[in-house]
Amino acid sequence: MNSNSIPVITIDGPSGSGKGTLARALADRLGWSLLDSGALYRIIGAQCLSRGINFDDETAVADLAQVLDIRFVGTAVWVEGLNMTEEIRTEDAGVNASRVAHWPAVRDAVLGLQRSFLQAPGLIADGRDMGTVVFPDAALKFFLDASAQERAERRYKQLKNKGLSVSLRGLLEQIQERDARDRERAVAPLKPARDALVVDSTSMSIELVLEEVMAEVSKRGLNLVQ
Ligand code: DC
């Protein structure tokens, strides 16, 4: 199978919409590879911090993005031989990711790496611009949305369950700020591709979202790709 005929399903949407969970569940069900593109921007943000690179220095951030040795092993993320799986999952890491991600040169620097995840039998690509920029010819595109209030509440429960003390209002403000930066940037802003199916998960369980998405996948015979 040449890479042009390997199918891609893109799942874009704002933070906390459930797309990460959905993308992993879909990749498991279909036995396809998974690209968590947000993790790449989180890694770049975290590495800028530890190396003292200013988020506002587009060239320095892009130069760094080009040389980092990044490996995904199952659910673990290794960078320059260090396990960064937990470190990149914090709220701050998400905010820093969004700050480095608005630079065009940084996005260009990770384009090839993102496309290299395309492997038979197929790829599930999770992010903000998977259907609009990185895989515009994807076989199927979803845009998973949910109200900011609902996304903040979901995150609040997750963090509480981990024993962390957080404020719901603070989380909501952070989500709204990050949404605005991701939606309003000039390059590859967060928005549904013209041919994306928009799913509003505000009052849906992740199981229900997965069933709805699987129905679309089956309708197109993508569940039969070997
Ligand atoms: O999906 P996430 O929360 O891990 O993403 C973290 C940030 O990275 C997000 O706020 C914006 C940025 N991002 C992006 O600009 N493009 C992507 N394809 C994925 C993430």
PDB file of C-alpha atoms and ligand atoms in Angstrom:
ATOM      1  CA  MET A   1       0.000   0.000   0.000  1.00  0.00           C
ATOM      2  CA  ASN A   2       1.597   3.346  -0.932  1.00  0.00           C
ATOM      3  CA  SER A   3       1.225   6.193   1.532  1.00  0.00           C
ATOM      4  CA  ASN A   4      -1.360   7.967  -0.677  1.00  0.00           C
ATOM      5  CA  SER A   5      -3.773   5.093  -0.265  1.00  0.00           C
ATOM      6  CA  ILE A   6      -3.408   4.688   3.502  1.00  0.00           C
ATOM      7  CA  PRO A   7      -6.587   6.095   5.073  1.00  0.00           C
ATOM      8  CA  VAL A   8      -6.524   8.828   7.719  1.00  0.00           C
ATOM      9  CA  ILE A   9      -9.323   9.772  10.113  1.00  0.00           C
ATOM     10  CA  THR A  10      -8.818  13.219  11.628  1.00  0.00           C
ATOM     11  CA  ILE A  11     -10.266  14.321  14.967  1.00  0.00           C
ATOM     12  CA  ASP A  12      -9.891  18.024  15.662  1.00  0.00           C
ATOM     13  CA  GLY A  13     -11.399  20.141  18.395  1.00  0.00           C
ATOM     14  CA  PRO A  14     -10.716  22.310  21.440  1.00  0.00           C
ATOM     15  CA  SER A  15      -9.004  21.107  24.599  1.00  0.00           C
ATOM     16  CA  GLY A  16     -11.168  18.964  26.840  1.00  0.00           C
ATOM     17  CA  SER A  17     -13.640  18.011  24.132  1.00  0.00           C
ATOM     18  CA  GLY A  18     -12.739  14.343  24.636  1.00  0.00           C
ATOM     19  CA  LYS A  19     -10.926  13.993  21.315  1.00  0.00           C
ATOM     20  CA  GLY A  20      -7.823  12.427  22.898  1.00  0.00           C
ATOM     21  CA  THR A  21      -9.870   9.671  24.522  1.00  0.00           C
ATOM     22  CA  LEU A  22     -11.924   9.218  21.379  1.00  0.00           C
ATOM     23  CA  ALA A  23      -8.846   9.070  19.138  1.00  0.00           C
ATOM     24  CA  ARG A  24      -7.186   6.412  21.282  1.00  0.00           C
ATOM     25  CA  ALA A  25     -10.366   4.315  21.523  1.00  0.00           C
ATOM     26  CA  LEU A  26     -10.845   4.516  17.752  1.00  0.00           C
ATOM     27  CA  ALA A  27      -7.211   3.583  17.052  1.00  0.00           C
ATOM     28  CA  ASP A  28      -7.577   0.569  19.395  1.00  0.00           C
ATOM     29  CA  ARG A  29     -10.849  -0.552  17.797  1.00  0.00           C
ATOM     30  CA  LEU A  30      -9.505  -0.304  14.253  1.00  0.00           C
ATOM     31  CA  GLY A  31      -5.922  -1.402  15.027  1.00  0.00           C
ATOM     32  CA  TRP A  32      -4.597   1.803  13.401  1.00  0.00           C
ATOM     33  CA  SER A  33      -1.706   4.071  14.426  1.00  0.00           C
ATOM     34  CA  LEU A  34      -2.337   7.193  16.478  1.00  0.00           C
ATOM     35  CA  LEU A  35      -0.888  10.691  16.174  1.00  0.00           C
ATOM     36  CA  ASP A  36      -1.344  12.906  19.261  1.00  0.00           C
ATOM     37  CA  SER A  37      -0.177  16.144  17.652  1.00  0.00           C
ATOM     38  CA  GLY A  38      -0.879  18.183  20.787  1.00  0.00           C
ATOM     39  CA  ALA A  39       1.843  16.169  22.552  1.00  0.00           C
ATOM     40  CA  LEU A  40       4.390  17.506  20.031  1.00  0.00           C
ATOM     41  CA  TYR A  41       3.577  21.129  20.877  1.00  0.00           C
ATOM     42  CA  ARG A  42       3.532  20.274  24.592  1.00  0.00           C
ATOM     43  CA  ILE A  43       7.032  18.747  24.247  1.00  0.00           C
ATOM     44  CA  ILE A  44       8.336  21.800  22.397  1.00  0.00           C
ATOM     45  CA  GLY A  45       6.898  24.128  25.068  1.00  0.00           C
ATOM     46  CA  ALA A  46       8.383  22.060  27.903  1.00  0.00           C
ATOM     47  CA  GLN A  47      11.775  21.860  26.209  1.00  0.00           C
ATOM     48  CA  CYS A  48      11.812  25.647  25.664  1.00  0.00           C
ATOM     49  CA  LEU A  49      11.210  26.093  29.369  1.00  0.00           C
ATOM     50  CA  SER A  50      13.975  23.733  30.453  1.00  0.00           C
ATOM     51  CA  ARG A  51      16.469  25.209  27.953  1.00  0.00           C
ATOM     52  CA  GLY A  52      15.615  28.836  28.668  1.00  0.00           C
ATOM     53  CA  ILE A  53      14.299  29.529  25.157  1.00  0.00           C
ATOM     54  CA  ASN A  54      11.824  32.408  25.017  1.00  0.00           C
ATOM     55  CA  PHE A  55       8.363  31.372  23.718  1.00  0.00           C
ATOM     56  CA  ASP A  56       8.270  34.641  21.765  1.00  0.00           C
ATOM     57  CA  ASP A  57      11.448  33.859  19.787  1.00  0.00           C
ATOM     58  CA  GLU A  58       9.909  32.161  16.748  1.00  0.00           C
ATOM     59  CA  THR A  59      13.220  31.236  15.106  1.00  0.00           C
ATOM     60  CA  ALA A  60      14.779  29.773  18.247  1.00  0.00           C
ATOM     61  CA  VAL A  61      11.641  27.731  19.030  1.00  0.00           C
ATOM     62  CA  ALA A  62      11.420  26.458  15.431  1.00  0.00           C
ATOM     63  CA  ASP A  63      15.134  25.565  15.387  1.00  0.00           C
ATOM     64  CA  LEU A  64      14.629  23.547  18.546  1.00  0.00           C
ATOM     65  CA  ALA A  65      11.510  21.832  17.148  1.00  0.00           C
ATOM     66  CA  GLN A  66      13.524  20.690  14.152  1.00  0.00           C
ATOM     67  CA  VAL A  67      16.243  18.883  16.094  1.00  0.00           C
ATOM     68  CA  LEU A  68      14.404  17.295  19.030  1.00  0.00           C
ATOM     69  CA  ASP A  69      14.548  13.501  19.180  1.00  0.00           C
ATOM     70  CA  ILE A  70      10.906  12.581  19.962  1.00  0.00           C
ATOM     71  CA  ARG A  71       9.674   8.992  20.288  1.00  0.00           C
ATOM     72  CA  PHE A  72       6.228   7.654  21.113  1.00  0.00           C
ATOM     73  CA  VAL A  73       6.307   4.196  22.663  1.00  0.00           C
ATOM     74  CA  GLY A  74       2.752   2.996  23.380  1.00  0.00           C
ATOM     75  CA  THR A  75       1.317   5.687  25.642  1.00  0.00           C
ATOM     76  CA  ALA A  76       4.769   6.924  26.729  1.00  0.00           C
ATOM     77  CA  VAL A  77       6.595   9.921  25.263  1.00  0.00           C
ATOM     78  CA  TRP A  78      10.392   9.991  25.185  1.00  0.00           C
ATOM     79  CA  VAL A  79      12.345  13.140  24.346  1.00  0.00           C
ATOM     80  CA  GLU A  80      16.126  13.145  23.996  1.00  0.00           C
ATOM     81  CA  GLY A  81      16.134   9.835  25.915  1.00  0.00           C
ATOM     82  CA  LEU A  82      14.021  11.212  28.803  1.00  0.00           C
ATOM     83  CA  ASN A  83      10.539  10.012  29.693  1.00  0.00           C
ATOM     84  CA  MET A  84       8.332  13.150  29.561  1.00  0.00           C
ATOM     85  CA  THR A  85       4.945  11.379  29.604  1.00  0.00           C
ATOM     86  CA  GLU A  86       3.678  12.922  32.853  1.00  0.00           C
ATOM     87  CA  GLU A  87       5.440  16.279  32.597  1.00  0.00           C
ATOM     88  CA  ILE A  88       3.663  17.297  29.388  1.00  0.00           C
ATOM     89  CA  ARG A  89       0.157  16.528  30.713  1.00  0.00           C
ATOM     90  CA  THR A  90      -0.172  19.439  33.161  1.00  0.00           C
ATOM     91  CA  GLU A  91      -2.423  22.471  32.581  1.00  0.00           C
ATOM     92  CA  ASP A  92       0.642  24.704  32.318  1.00  0.00           C
ATOM     93  CA  ALA A  93       2.156  22.441  29.663  1.00  0.00           C
ATOM     94  CA  GLY A  94      -1.060  22.852  27.651  1.00  0.00           C
ATOM     95  CA  VAL A  95      -0.895  26.637  27.903  1.00  0.00           C
ATOM     96  CA  ASN A  96       2.800  26.665  26.924  1.00  0.00           C
ATOM     97  CA  ALA A  97       2.035  24.368  23.990  1.00  0.00           C
ATOM     98  CA  SER A  98      -0.554  26.806  22.741  1.00  0.00           C
ATOM     99  CA  ARG A  99       1.964  29.669  23.031  1.00  0.00           C
ATOM    100  CA  VAL A 100       4.622  27.965  20.879  1.00  0.00           C
ATOM    101  CA  ALA A 101       2.022  26.539  18.465  1.00  0.00           C
ATOM    102  CA  HIS A 102       0.919  29.897  17.090  1.00  0.00           C
ATOM    103  CA  TRP A 103       4.267  30.405  15.293  1.00  0.00           C
ATOM    104  CA  PRO A 104       4.153  29.459  11.568  1.00  0.00           C
ATOM    105  CA  ALA A 105       7.831  28.361  11.551  1.00  0.00           C
ATOM    106  CA  VAL A 106       7.214  26.017  14.479  1.00  0.00           C
ATOM    107  CA  ARG A 107       4.190  24.470  12.746  1.00  0.00           C
ATOM    108  CA  ASP A 108       6.261  24.009   9.562  1.00  0.00           C
ATOM    109  CA  ALA A 109       9.023  22.354  11.568  1.00  0.00           C
ATOM    110  CA  VAL A 110       6.712  19.589  12.820  1.00  0.00           C
ATOM    111  CA  LEU A 111       4.778  19.008   9.598  1.00  0.00           C
ATOM    112  CA  GLY A 112       7.062  16.246   8.281  1.00  0.00           C
ATOM    113  CA  LEU A 113       7.203  14.505  11.641  1.00  0.00           C
ATOM    114  CA  GLN A 114       3.397  14.496  11.852  1.00  0.00           C
ATOM    115  CA  ARG A 115       3.018  13.072   8.340  1.00  0.00           C
ATOM    116  CA  SER A 116       5.581  10.354   9.100  1.00  0.00           C
ATOM    117  CA  PHE A 117       2.995   8.761  11.431  1.00  0.00           C
ATOM    118  CA  LEU A 118       1.068   7.617   8.364  1.00  0.00           C
ATOM    119  CA  GLN A 119       1.402   3.831   8.389  1.00  0.00           C
ATOM    120  CA  ALA A 120      -0.731   0.965   7.112  1.00  0.00           C
ATOM    121  CA  PRO A 121      -3.430  -0.019   7.769  1.00  0.00           C
ATOM    122  CA  GLY A 122      -4.448   3.532   8.786  1.00  0.00           C
ATOM    123  CA  LEU A 123      -3.932   6.562  11.015  1.00  0.00           C
ATOM    124  CA  ILE A 124      -6.076   8.383  13.556  1.00  0.00           C
ATOM    125  CA  ALA A 125      -4.786  11.964  13.818  1.00  0.00           C
ATOM    126  CA  ASP A 126      -5.805  14.070  16.839  1.00  0.00           C
ATOM    127  CA  GLY A 127      -5.255  17.846  17.023  1.00  0.00           C
ATOM    128  CA  ARG A 128      -6.458  21.260  15.900  1.00  0.00           C
ATOM    129  CA  ASP A 129      -5.468  21.348  12.205  1.00  0.00           C
ATOM    130  CA  MET A 130      -5.347  17.677  11.258  1.00  0.00           C
ATOM    131  CA  GLY A 131      -8.228  17.937   8.780  1.00  0.00           C
ATOM    132  CA  THR A 132      -7.472  21.466   7.566  1.00  0.00           C
ATOM    133  CA  VAL A 133      -3.670  21.472   7.099  1.00  0.00           C
ATOM    134  CA  VAL A 134      -1.782  18.286   7.964  1.00  0.00           C
ATOM    135  CA  PHE A 135      -4.053  15.687   6.307  1.00  0.00           C
ATOM    136  CA  PRO A 136      -6.407  17.688   4.056  1.00  0.00           C
ATOM    137  CA  ASP A 137      -7.179  14.545   1.991  1.00  0.00           C
ATOM    138  CA  ALA A 138      -8.217  12.465   5.008  1.00  0.00           C
ATOM    139  CA  ALA A 139     -10.874   9.818   4.317  1.00  0.00           C
ATOM    140  CA  LEU A 140     -13.022  11.027   7.204  1.00  0.00           C
ATOM    141  CA  LYS A 141     -12.860  14.161   9.350  1.00  0.00           C
ATOM    142  CA  PHE A 142     -14.464  14.863  12.688  1.00  0.00           C
ATOM    143  CA  PHE A 143     -14.604  18.054  14.723  1.00  0.00           C
ATOM    144  CA  LEU A 144     -15.420  17.246  18.319  1.00  0.00           C
ATOM    145  CA  ASP A 145     -16.777  20.155  20.309  1.00  0.00           C
ATOM    146  CA  ALA A 146     -18.339  20.767  23.742  1.00  0.00           C
ATOM    147  CA  SER A 147     -19.236  23.917  25.672  1.00  0.00           C
ATOM    148  CA  ALA A 148     -16.354  25.543  27.572  1.00  0.00           C
ATOM    149  CA  GLN A 149     -18.286  25.073  30.845  1.00  0.00           C
ATOM    150  CA  GLU A 150     -18.690  21.339  30.228  1.00  0.00           C
ATOM    151  CA  ARG A 151     -15.015  20.960  29.260  1.00  0.00           C
ATOM    152  CA  ALA A 152     -13.904  22.794  32.392  1.00  0.00           C
ATOM    153  CA  GLU A 153     -16.140  20.555  34.539  1.00  0.00           C
ATOM    154  CA  ARG A 154     -14.719  17.393  32.946  1.00  0.00           C
ATOM    155  CA  ARG A 155     -11.176  18.580  33.571  1.00  0.00           C
ATOM    156  CA  TYR A 156     -12.078  19.587  37.123  1.00  0.00           C
ATOM    157  CA  LYS A 157     -13.351  16.073  37.873  1.00  0.00           C
ATOM    158  CA  GLN A 158     -10.247  14.458  36.321  1.00  0.00           C
ATOM    159  CA  LEU A 159      -7.882  16.592  38.393  1.00  0.00           C
ATOM    160  CA  LYS A 160      -9.930  16.106  41.573  1.00  0.00           C
ATOM    161  CA  ASN A 161      -9.801  12.350  41.047  1.00  0.00           C
ATOM    162  CA  LYS A 162      -6.033  12.626  40.856  1.00  0.00           C
ATOM    163  CA  GLY A 163      -6.133  14.301  44.275  1.00  0.00           C
ATOM    164  CA  LEU A 164      -5.153  17.749  42.941  1.00  0.00           C
ATOM    165  CA  SER A 165      -6.740  20.887  44.343  1.00  0.00           C
ATOM    166  CA  VAL A 166      -8.041  23.084  41.514  1.00  0.00           C
ATOM    167  CA  SER A 167     -10.583  25.836  40.995  1.00  0.00           C
ATOM    168  CA  LEU A 168     -13.353  25.313  38.467  1.00  0.00           C
ATOM    169  CA  ARG A 169     -13.409  29.032  37.685  1.00  0.00           C
ATOM    170  CA  GLY A 170      -9.651  29.091  37.112  1.00  0.00           C
ATOM    171  CA  LEU A 171      -9.903  26.099  34.771  1.00  0.00           C
ATOM    172  CA  LEU A 172     -12.755  27.701  32.834  1.00  0.00           C
ATOM    173  CA  GLU A 173     -10.773  30.912  32.383  1.00  0.00           C
ATOM    174  CA  GLN A 174      -7.708  28.982  31.261  1.00  0.00           C
ATOM    175  CA  ILE A 175      -9.761  26.981  28.744  1.00  0.00           C
ATOM    176  CA  GLN A 176     -11.381  30.136  27.352  1.00  0.00           C
ATOM    177  CA  GLU A 177      -8.023  31.859  27.010  1.00  0.00           C
ATOM    178  CA  ARG A 178      -6.431  28.862  25.284  1.00  0.00           C
ATOM    179  CA  ASP A 179      -9.450  28.480  22.956  1.00  0.00           C
ATOM    180  CA  ALA A 180      -9.201  32.132  21.962  1.00  0.00           C
ATOM    181  CA  ARG A 181      -5.480  31.859  21.187  1.00  0.00           C
ATOM    182  CA  ASP A 182      -5.953  28.608  19.202  1.00  0.00           C
ATOM    183  CA  ARG A 183      -9.001  29.948  17.303  1.00  0.00           C
ATOM    184  CA  GLU A 184      -7.706  33.418  16.516  1.00  0.00           C
ATOM    185  CA  ARG A 185      -4.148  32.683  15.369  1.00  0.00           C
ATOM    186  CA  ALA A 186      -3.305  33.507  11.761  1.00  0.00           C
ATOM    187  CA  VAL A 187      -1.896  30.093  10.832  1.00  0.00           C
ATOM    188  CA  ALA A 188      -3.828  26.807  11.072  1.00  0.00           C
ATOM    189  CA  PRO A 189      -6.437  28.138  13.517  1.00  0.00           C
ATOM    190  CA  LEU A 190      -8.734  25.784  15.361  1.00  0.00           C
ATOM    191  CA  LYS A 191     -11.803  25.401  13.132  1.00  0.00           C
ATOM    192  CA  PRO A 192     -13.681  22.557  11.500  1.00  0.00           C
ATOM    193  CA  ALA A 193     -12.535  21.580   7.999  1.00  0.00           C
ATOM    194  CA  ARG A 194     -15.210  22.330   5.402  1.00  0.00           C
ATOM    195  CA  ASP A 195     -15.831  18.601   4.982  1.00  0.00           C
ATOM    196  CA  ALA A 196     -15.696  17.719   8.703  1.00  0.00           C
ATOM    197  CA  LEU A 197     -18.579  16.153  10.608  1.00  0.00           C
ATOM    198  CA  VAL A 198     -19.133  18.248  13.725  1.00  0.00           C
ATOM    199  CA  VAL A 199     -20.052  16.291  16.861  1.00  0.00           C
ATOM    200  CA  ASP A 200     -21.144  18.240  19.943  1.00  0.00           C
ATOM    201  CA  SER A 201     -20.332  16.058  22.931  1.00  0.00           C
ATOM    202  CA  THR A 202     -21.630  18.504  25.580  1.00  0.00           C
ATOM    203  CA  SER A 203     -24.350  16.141  26.746  1.00  0.00           C
ATOM    204  CA  MET A 204     -22.928  12.868  25.411  1.00  0.00           C
ATOM    205  CA  SER A 205     -20.855  10.199  27.139  1.00  0.00           C
ATOM    206  CA  ILE A 206     -17.584   9.220  25.469  1.00  0.00           C
ATOM    207  CA  GLU A 207     -19.101   5.756  24.794  1.00  0.00           C
ATOM    208  CA  LEU A 208     -21.963   7.347  22.873  1.00  0.00           C
ATOM    209  CA  VAL A 209     -19.571   9.572  20.902  1.00  0.00           C
ATOM    210  CA  LEU A 210     -17.487   6.516  20.018  1.00  0.00           C
ATOM    211  CA  GLU A 211     -20.593   4.638  18.792  1.00  0.00           C
ATOM    212  CA  GLU A 212     -21.661   7.605  16.653  1.00  0.00           C
ATOM    213  CA  VAL A 213     -18.189   7.956  15.179  1.00  0.00           C
ATOM    214  CA  MET A 214     -17.892   4.186  14.584  1.00  0.00           C
ATOM    215  CA  ALA A 215     -21.209   4.260  12.690  1.00  0.00           C
ATOM    216  CA  GLU A 216     -19.708   6.816  10.263  1.00  0.00           C
ATOM    217  CA  VAL A 217     -16.497   4.781   9.989  1.00  0.00           C
ATOM    218  CA  SER A 218     -18.485   1.640   9.137  1.00  0.00           C
ATOM    219  CA  LYS A 219     -20.705   3.516   6.669  1.00  0.00           C
ATOM    220  CA  ARG A 220     -17.544   4.250   4.661  1.00  0.00           C
ATOM    221  CA  GLY A 221     -16.142   0.729   5.040  1.00  0.00           C
ATOM    222  CA  LEU A 222     -13.096   2.058   6.874  1.00  0.00           C
ATOM    223  CA  ASN A 223     -13.514  -0.619   9.559  1.00  0.00           C
ATOM    224  CA  LEU A 224     -12.715  -3.214   6.890  1.00  0.00           C
ATOM    225  CA  VAL A 225      -9.328  -1.753   5.854  1.00  0.00           C
ATOM    226  CA  GLN A 226      -6.584  -4.313   6.543  1.00  0.00           C
TER     227      GLN A 226
HETATM  228  O1   DC B   1      -4.574  18.799  22.274  1.00  0.00           O
HETATM  229  P1   DC B   1      -3.705  19.404  23.359  1.00  0.00           P
HETATM  230  O2   DC B   1      -4.500  20.024  24.467  1.00  0.00           O
HETATM  231  O3   DC B   1      -2.676  18.445  23.854  1.00  0.00           O
HETATM  232  O4   DC B   1      -2.899  20.597  22.631  1.00  0.00           O
HETATM  233  C1   DC B   1      -2.097  21.497  23.342  1.00  0.00           C
HETATM  234  C2   DC B   1      -1.962  22.795  22.556  1.00  0.00           C
HETATM  235  O5   DC B   1      -1.181  22.548  21.392  1.00  0.00           O
HETATM  236  C3   DC B   1      -3.254  23.421  22.061  1.00  0.00           C
HETATM  237  O6   DC B   1      -3.790  24.349  22.971  1.00  0.00           O
HETATM  238  C4   DC B   1      -2.865  24.086  20.773  1.00  0.00           C
HETATM  239  C5   DC B   1      -1.681  23.306  20.295  1.00  0.00           C
HETATM  240  N1   DC B   1      -1.994  22.404  19.167  1.00  0.00           N
HETATM  241  C6   DC B   1      -2.001  22.948  17.916  1.00  0.00           C
HETATM  242  O7   DC B   1      -1.820  24.146  17.758  1.00  0.00           O
HETATM  243  N2   DC B   1      -2.194  22.139  16.829  1.00  0.00           N
HETATM  244  C7   DC B   1      -2.417  20.830  16.986  1.00  0.00           C
HETATM  245  N3   DC B   1      -2.591  20.070  15.900  1.00  0.00           N
HETATM  246  C8   DC B   1      -2.444  20.262  18.279  1.00  0.00           C
HETATM  247  C9   DC B   1      -2.250  21.087  19.367  1.00  0.00           C
END
